[in-house]
PDB file of C-alpha atoms and ligand atoms in Angstrom:
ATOM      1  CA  UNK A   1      58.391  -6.036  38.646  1.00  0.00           C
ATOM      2  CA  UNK A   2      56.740  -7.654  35.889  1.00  0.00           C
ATOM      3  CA  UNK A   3      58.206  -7.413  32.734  1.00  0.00           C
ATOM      4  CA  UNK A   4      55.991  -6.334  29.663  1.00  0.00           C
ATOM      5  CA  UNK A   5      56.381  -9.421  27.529  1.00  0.00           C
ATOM      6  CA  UNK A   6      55.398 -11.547  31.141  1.00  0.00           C
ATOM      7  CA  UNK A   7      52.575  -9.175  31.638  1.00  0.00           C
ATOM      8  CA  UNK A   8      50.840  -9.812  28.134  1.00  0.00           C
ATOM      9  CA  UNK A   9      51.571 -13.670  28.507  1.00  0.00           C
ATOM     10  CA  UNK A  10      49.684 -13.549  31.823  1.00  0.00           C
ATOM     11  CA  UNK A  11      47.015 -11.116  30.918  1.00  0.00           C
ATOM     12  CA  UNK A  12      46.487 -13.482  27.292  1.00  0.00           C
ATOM     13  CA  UNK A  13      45.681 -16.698  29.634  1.00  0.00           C
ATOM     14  CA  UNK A  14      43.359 -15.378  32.086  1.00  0.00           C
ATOM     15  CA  UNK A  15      41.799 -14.083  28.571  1.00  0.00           C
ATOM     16  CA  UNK A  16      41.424 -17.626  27.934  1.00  0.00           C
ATOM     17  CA  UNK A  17      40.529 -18.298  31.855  1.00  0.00           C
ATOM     18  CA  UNK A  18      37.311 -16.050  31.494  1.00  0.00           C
ATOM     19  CA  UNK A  19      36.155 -17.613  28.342  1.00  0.00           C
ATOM     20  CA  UNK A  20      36.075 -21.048  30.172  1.00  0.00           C
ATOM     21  CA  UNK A  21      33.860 -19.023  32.657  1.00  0.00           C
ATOM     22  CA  UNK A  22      31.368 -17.563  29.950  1.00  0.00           C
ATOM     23  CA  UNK A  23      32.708 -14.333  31.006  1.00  0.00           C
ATOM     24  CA  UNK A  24      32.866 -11.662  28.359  1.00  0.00           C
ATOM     25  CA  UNK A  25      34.604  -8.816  28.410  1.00  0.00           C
ATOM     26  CA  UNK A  26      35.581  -5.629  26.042  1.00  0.00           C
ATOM     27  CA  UNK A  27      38.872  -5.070  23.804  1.00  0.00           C
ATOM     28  CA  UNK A  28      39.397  -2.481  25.872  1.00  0.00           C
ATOM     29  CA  UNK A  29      38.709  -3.927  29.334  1.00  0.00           C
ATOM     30  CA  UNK A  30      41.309  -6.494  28.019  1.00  0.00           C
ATOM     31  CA  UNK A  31      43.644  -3.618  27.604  1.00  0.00           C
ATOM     32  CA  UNK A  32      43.569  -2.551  31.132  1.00  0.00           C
ATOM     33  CA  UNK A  33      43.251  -6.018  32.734  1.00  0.00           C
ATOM     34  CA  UNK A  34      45.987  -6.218  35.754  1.00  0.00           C
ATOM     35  CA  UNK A  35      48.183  -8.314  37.037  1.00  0.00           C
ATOM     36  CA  UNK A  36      48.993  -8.249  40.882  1.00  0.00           C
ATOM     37  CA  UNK A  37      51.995 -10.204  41.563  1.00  0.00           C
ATOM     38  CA  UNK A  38      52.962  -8.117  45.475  1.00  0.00           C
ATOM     39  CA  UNK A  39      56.185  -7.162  44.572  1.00  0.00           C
ATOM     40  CA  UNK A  40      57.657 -10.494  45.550  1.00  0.00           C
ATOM     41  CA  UNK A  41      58.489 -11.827  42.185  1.00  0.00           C
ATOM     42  CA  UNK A  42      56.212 -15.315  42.918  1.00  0.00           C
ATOM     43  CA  UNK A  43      53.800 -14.523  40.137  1.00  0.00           C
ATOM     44  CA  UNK A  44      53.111 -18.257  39.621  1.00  0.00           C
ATOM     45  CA  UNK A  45      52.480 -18.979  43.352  1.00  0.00           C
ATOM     46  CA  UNK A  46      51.953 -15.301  44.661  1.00  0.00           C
ATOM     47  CA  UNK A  47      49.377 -13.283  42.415  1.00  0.00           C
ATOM     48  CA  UNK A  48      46.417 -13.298  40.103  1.00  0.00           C
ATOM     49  CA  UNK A  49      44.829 -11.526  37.492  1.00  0.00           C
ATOM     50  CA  UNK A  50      41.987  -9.151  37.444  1.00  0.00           C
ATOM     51  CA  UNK A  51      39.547  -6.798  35.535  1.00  0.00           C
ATOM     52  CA  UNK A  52      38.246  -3.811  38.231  1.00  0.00           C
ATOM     53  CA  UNK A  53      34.328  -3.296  36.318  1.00  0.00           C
ATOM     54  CA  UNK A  54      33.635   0.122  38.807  1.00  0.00           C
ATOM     55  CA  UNK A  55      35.141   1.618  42.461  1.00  0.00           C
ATOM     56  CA  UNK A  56      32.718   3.851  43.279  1.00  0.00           C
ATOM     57  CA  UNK A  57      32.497   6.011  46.647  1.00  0.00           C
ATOM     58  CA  UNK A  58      29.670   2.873  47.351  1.00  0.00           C
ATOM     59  CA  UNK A  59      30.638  -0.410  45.850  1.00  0.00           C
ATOM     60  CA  UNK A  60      32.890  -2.124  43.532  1.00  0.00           C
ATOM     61  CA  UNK A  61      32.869  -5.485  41.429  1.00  0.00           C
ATOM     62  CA  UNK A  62      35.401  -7.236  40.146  1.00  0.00           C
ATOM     63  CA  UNK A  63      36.529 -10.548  38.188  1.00  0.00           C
ATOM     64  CA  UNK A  64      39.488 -12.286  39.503  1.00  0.00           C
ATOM     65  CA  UNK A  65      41.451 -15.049  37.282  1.00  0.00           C
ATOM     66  CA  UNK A  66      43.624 -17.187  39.806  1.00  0.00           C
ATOM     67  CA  UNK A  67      45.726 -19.947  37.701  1.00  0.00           C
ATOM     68  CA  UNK A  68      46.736 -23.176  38.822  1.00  0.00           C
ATOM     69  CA  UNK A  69      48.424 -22.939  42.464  1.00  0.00           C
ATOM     70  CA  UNK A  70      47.939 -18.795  42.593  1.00  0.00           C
ATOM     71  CA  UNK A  71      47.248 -17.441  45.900  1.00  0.00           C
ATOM     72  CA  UNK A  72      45.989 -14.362  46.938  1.00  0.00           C
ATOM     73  CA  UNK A  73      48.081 -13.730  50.462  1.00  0.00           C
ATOM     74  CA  UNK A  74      47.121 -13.016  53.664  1.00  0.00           C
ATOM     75  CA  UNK A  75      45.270  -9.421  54.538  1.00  0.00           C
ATOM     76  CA  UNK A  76      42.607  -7.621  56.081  1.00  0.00           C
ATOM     77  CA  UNK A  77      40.640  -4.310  54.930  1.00  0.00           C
ATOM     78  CA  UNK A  78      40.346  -2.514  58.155  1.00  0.00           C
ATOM     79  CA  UNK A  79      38.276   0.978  58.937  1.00  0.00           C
ATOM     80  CA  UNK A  80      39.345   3.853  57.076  1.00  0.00           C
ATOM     81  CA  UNK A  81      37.932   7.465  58.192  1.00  0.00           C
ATOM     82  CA  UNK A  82      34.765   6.551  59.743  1.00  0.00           C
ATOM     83  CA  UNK A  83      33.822   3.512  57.020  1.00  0.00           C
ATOM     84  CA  UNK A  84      33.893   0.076  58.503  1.00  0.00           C
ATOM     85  CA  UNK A  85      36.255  -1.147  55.572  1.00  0.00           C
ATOM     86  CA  UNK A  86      35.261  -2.638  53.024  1.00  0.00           C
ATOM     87  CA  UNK A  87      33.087  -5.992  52.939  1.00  0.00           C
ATOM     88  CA  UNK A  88      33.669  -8.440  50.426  1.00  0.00           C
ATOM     89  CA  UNK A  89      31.721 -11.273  48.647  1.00  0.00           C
ATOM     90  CA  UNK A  90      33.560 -13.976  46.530  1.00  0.00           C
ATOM     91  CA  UNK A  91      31.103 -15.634  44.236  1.00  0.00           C
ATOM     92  CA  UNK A  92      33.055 -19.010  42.145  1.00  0.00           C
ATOM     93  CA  UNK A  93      31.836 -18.827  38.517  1.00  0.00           C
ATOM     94  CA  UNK A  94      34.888 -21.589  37.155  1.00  0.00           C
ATOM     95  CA  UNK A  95      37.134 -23.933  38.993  1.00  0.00           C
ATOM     96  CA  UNK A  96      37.643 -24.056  42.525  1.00  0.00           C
ATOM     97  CA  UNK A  97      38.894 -21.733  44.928  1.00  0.00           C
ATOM     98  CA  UNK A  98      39.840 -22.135  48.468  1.00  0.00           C
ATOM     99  CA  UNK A  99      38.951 -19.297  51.056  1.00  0.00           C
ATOM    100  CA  UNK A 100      40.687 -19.106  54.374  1.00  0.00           C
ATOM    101  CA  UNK A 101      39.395 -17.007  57.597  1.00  0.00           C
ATOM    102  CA  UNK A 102      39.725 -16.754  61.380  1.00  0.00           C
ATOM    103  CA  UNK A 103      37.963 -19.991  62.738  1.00  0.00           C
ATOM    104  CA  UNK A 104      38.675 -23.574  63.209  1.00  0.00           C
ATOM    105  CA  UNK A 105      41.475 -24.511  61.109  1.00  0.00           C
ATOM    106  CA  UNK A 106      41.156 -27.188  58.865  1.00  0.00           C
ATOM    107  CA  UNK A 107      42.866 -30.400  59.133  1.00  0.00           C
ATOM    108  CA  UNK A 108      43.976 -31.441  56.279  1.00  0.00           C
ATOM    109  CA  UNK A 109      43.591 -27.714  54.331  1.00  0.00           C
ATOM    110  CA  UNK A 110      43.930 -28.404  50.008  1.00  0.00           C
ATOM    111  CA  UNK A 111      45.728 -25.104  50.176  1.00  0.00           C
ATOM    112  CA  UNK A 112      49.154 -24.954  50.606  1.00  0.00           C
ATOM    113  CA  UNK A 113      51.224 -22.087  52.073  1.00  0.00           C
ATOM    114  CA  UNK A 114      53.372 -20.770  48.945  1.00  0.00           C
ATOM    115  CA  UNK A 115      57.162 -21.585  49.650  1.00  0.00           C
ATOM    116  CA  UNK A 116      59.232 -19.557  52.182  1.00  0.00           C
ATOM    117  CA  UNK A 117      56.112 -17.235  53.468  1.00  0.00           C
ATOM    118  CA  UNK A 118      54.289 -19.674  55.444  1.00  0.00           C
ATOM    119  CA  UNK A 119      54.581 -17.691  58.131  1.00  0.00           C
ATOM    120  CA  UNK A 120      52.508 -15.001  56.541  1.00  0.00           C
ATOM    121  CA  UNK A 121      49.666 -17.135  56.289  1.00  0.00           C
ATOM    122  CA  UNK A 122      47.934 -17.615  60.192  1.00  0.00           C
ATOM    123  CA  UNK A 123      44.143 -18.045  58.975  1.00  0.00           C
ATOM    124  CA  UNK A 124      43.166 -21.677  58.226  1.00  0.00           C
ATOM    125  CA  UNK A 125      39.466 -22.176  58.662  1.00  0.00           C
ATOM    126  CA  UNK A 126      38.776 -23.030  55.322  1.00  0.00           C
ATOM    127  CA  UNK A 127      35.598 -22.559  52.839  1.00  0.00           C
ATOM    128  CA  UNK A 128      35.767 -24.124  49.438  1.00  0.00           C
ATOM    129  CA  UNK A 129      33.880 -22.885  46.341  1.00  0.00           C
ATOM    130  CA  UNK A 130      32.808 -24.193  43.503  1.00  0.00           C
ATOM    131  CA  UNK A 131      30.824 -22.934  40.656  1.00  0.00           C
ATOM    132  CA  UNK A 132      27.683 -20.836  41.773  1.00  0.00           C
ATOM    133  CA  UNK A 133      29.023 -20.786  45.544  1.00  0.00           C
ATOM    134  CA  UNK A 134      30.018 -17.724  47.334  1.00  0.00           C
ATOM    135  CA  UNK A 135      30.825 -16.749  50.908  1.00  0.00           C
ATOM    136  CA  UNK A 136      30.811 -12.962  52.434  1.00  0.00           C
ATOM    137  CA  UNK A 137      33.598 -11.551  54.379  1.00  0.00           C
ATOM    138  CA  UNK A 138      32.403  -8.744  57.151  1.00  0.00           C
ATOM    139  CA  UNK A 139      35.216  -6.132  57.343  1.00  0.00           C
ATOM    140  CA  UNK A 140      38.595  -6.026  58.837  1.00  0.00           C
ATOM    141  CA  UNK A 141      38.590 -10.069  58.696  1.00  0.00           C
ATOM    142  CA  UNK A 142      41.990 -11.740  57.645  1.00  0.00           C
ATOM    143  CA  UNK A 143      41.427 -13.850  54.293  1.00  0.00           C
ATOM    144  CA  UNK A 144      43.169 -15.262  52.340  1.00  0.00           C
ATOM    145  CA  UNK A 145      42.668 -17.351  48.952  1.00  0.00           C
ATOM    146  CA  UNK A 146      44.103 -19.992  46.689  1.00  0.00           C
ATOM    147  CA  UNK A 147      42.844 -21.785  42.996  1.00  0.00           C
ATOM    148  CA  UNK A 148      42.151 -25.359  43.011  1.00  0.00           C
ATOM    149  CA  UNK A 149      44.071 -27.618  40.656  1.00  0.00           C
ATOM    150  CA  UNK A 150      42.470 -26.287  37.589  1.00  0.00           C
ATOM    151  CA  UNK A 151      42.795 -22.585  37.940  1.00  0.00           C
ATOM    152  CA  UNK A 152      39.630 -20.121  39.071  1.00  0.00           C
ATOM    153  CA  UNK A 153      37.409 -17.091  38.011  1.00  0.00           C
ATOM    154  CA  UNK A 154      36.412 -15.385  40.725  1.00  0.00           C
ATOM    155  CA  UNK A 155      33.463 -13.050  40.824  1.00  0.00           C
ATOM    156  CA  UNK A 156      33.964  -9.879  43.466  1.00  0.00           C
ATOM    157  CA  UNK A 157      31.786  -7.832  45.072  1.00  0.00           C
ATOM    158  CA  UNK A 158      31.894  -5.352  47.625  1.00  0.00           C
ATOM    159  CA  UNK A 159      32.077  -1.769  49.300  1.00  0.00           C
ATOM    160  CA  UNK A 160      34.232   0.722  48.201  1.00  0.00           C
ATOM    161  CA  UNK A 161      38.182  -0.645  47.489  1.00  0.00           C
ATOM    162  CA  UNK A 162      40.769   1.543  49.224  1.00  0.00           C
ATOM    163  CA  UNK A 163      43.990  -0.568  48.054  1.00  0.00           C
ATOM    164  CA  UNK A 164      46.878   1.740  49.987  1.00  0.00           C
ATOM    165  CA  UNK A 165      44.851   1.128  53.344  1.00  0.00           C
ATOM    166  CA  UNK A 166      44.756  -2.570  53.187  1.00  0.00           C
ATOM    167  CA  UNK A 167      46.746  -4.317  55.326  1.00  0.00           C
ATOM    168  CA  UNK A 168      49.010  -7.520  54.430  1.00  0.00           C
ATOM    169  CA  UNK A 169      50.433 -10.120  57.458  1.00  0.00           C
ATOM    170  CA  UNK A 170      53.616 -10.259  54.906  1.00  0.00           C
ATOM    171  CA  UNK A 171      55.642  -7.568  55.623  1.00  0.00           C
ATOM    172  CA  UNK A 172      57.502  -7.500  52.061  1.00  0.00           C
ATOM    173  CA  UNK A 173      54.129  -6.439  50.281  1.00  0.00           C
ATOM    174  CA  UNK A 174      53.560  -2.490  50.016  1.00  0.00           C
ATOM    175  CA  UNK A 175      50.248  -2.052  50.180  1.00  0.00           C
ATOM    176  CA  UNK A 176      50.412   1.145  48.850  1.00  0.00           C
ATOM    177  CA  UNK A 177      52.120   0.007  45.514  1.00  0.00           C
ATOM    178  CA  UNK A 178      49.667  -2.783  44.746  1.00  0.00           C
ATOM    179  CA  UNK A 179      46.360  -3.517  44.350  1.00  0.00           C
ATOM    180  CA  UNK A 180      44.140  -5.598  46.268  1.00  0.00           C
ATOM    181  CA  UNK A 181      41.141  -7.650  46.342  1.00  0.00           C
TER     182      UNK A 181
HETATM  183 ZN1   ZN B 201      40.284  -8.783  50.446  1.00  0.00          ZN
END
């Protein structure tokens, strides 16, 4: 659990993050800008930052603000009552960010596998973006992401987000007590 002092210390970077990116936002979407950290008390390598702009029934876009070394772990969004699950495009608009899926793995991958959960992370084919690049995930895929050396912002876009359905490899993280991307 994050306490509120960490909270508005994180939430006042990835302020900072988004203005590197050209990204403006409101006071109050400031206000309600979250802070994911899984429950596993990693926040610096487990965990990122991010500003949900709409969740409709149909789609949903959001910004994500990954810091230095911040990964978002291992999961997959998998059918829910008749939908496919959700589909998900990450579009770069600062830094770098490295995307991992089912496929070849890489050889040498830039990401590495935060400290005592390695095991949680089984998806190594890896896709890096940089500003203006983006990459589309089809549903129920295993991803997984992690900022490049300088931090990333992190445009989102997809279908609708159904947080308690999604479905983390680490078994410590509650789906259903923290949101997703
Ligand atoms: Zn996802």
């Amino acid at each position: 659990m994050l306490s509120k002092a960490l909270y508005q210390e994180t939430c006042t970077k990835a302020v900072k993050y988004l203005e590197k990116a050209g990204i403006v936002i409101t006071e109050a979407e400031k206000q309600r800008m979250e802070v994911a950290e899984y429950g596993l008390d990693m926040l610096d390598s487990i965990g990122l930052e991010l500003i949900v702009y709409v969740n409709t029934e149909r789609c949903c876009a959001k910004e994500l603000i990954l810091f230095s070394g911040q990964t978002c772990p291992e999961h997959r969004h998998p059918p829910v009552n008749g939908d496919p699950g959700k589909e998900e495009t990450f579009r770069c608009r600062w830094g770098k960010v490295y995307l991992y899926v089912p496929g070849d793995p890489a050889e040498k991958p830039k990401a590495v596998a935060p400290k005592g959960r390695e095991a949680y992370f089984t998806v190594w084919h890896e896709i890096e973006l940089n500003p203006g690049e983006q990459y589309t995930l089809a549903p129920n895929t295993l991803h997984w992401f992690q900022a490049g050396p300088e931090g990333a912002v992190v445009s989102e876009f997809s279908t609708k987000s159904r947080d308690p359905y999604d479905v983390y490899t680490d078994p410590q993280i509650n789906p259903a007590q923290e949101r997703k991307v």
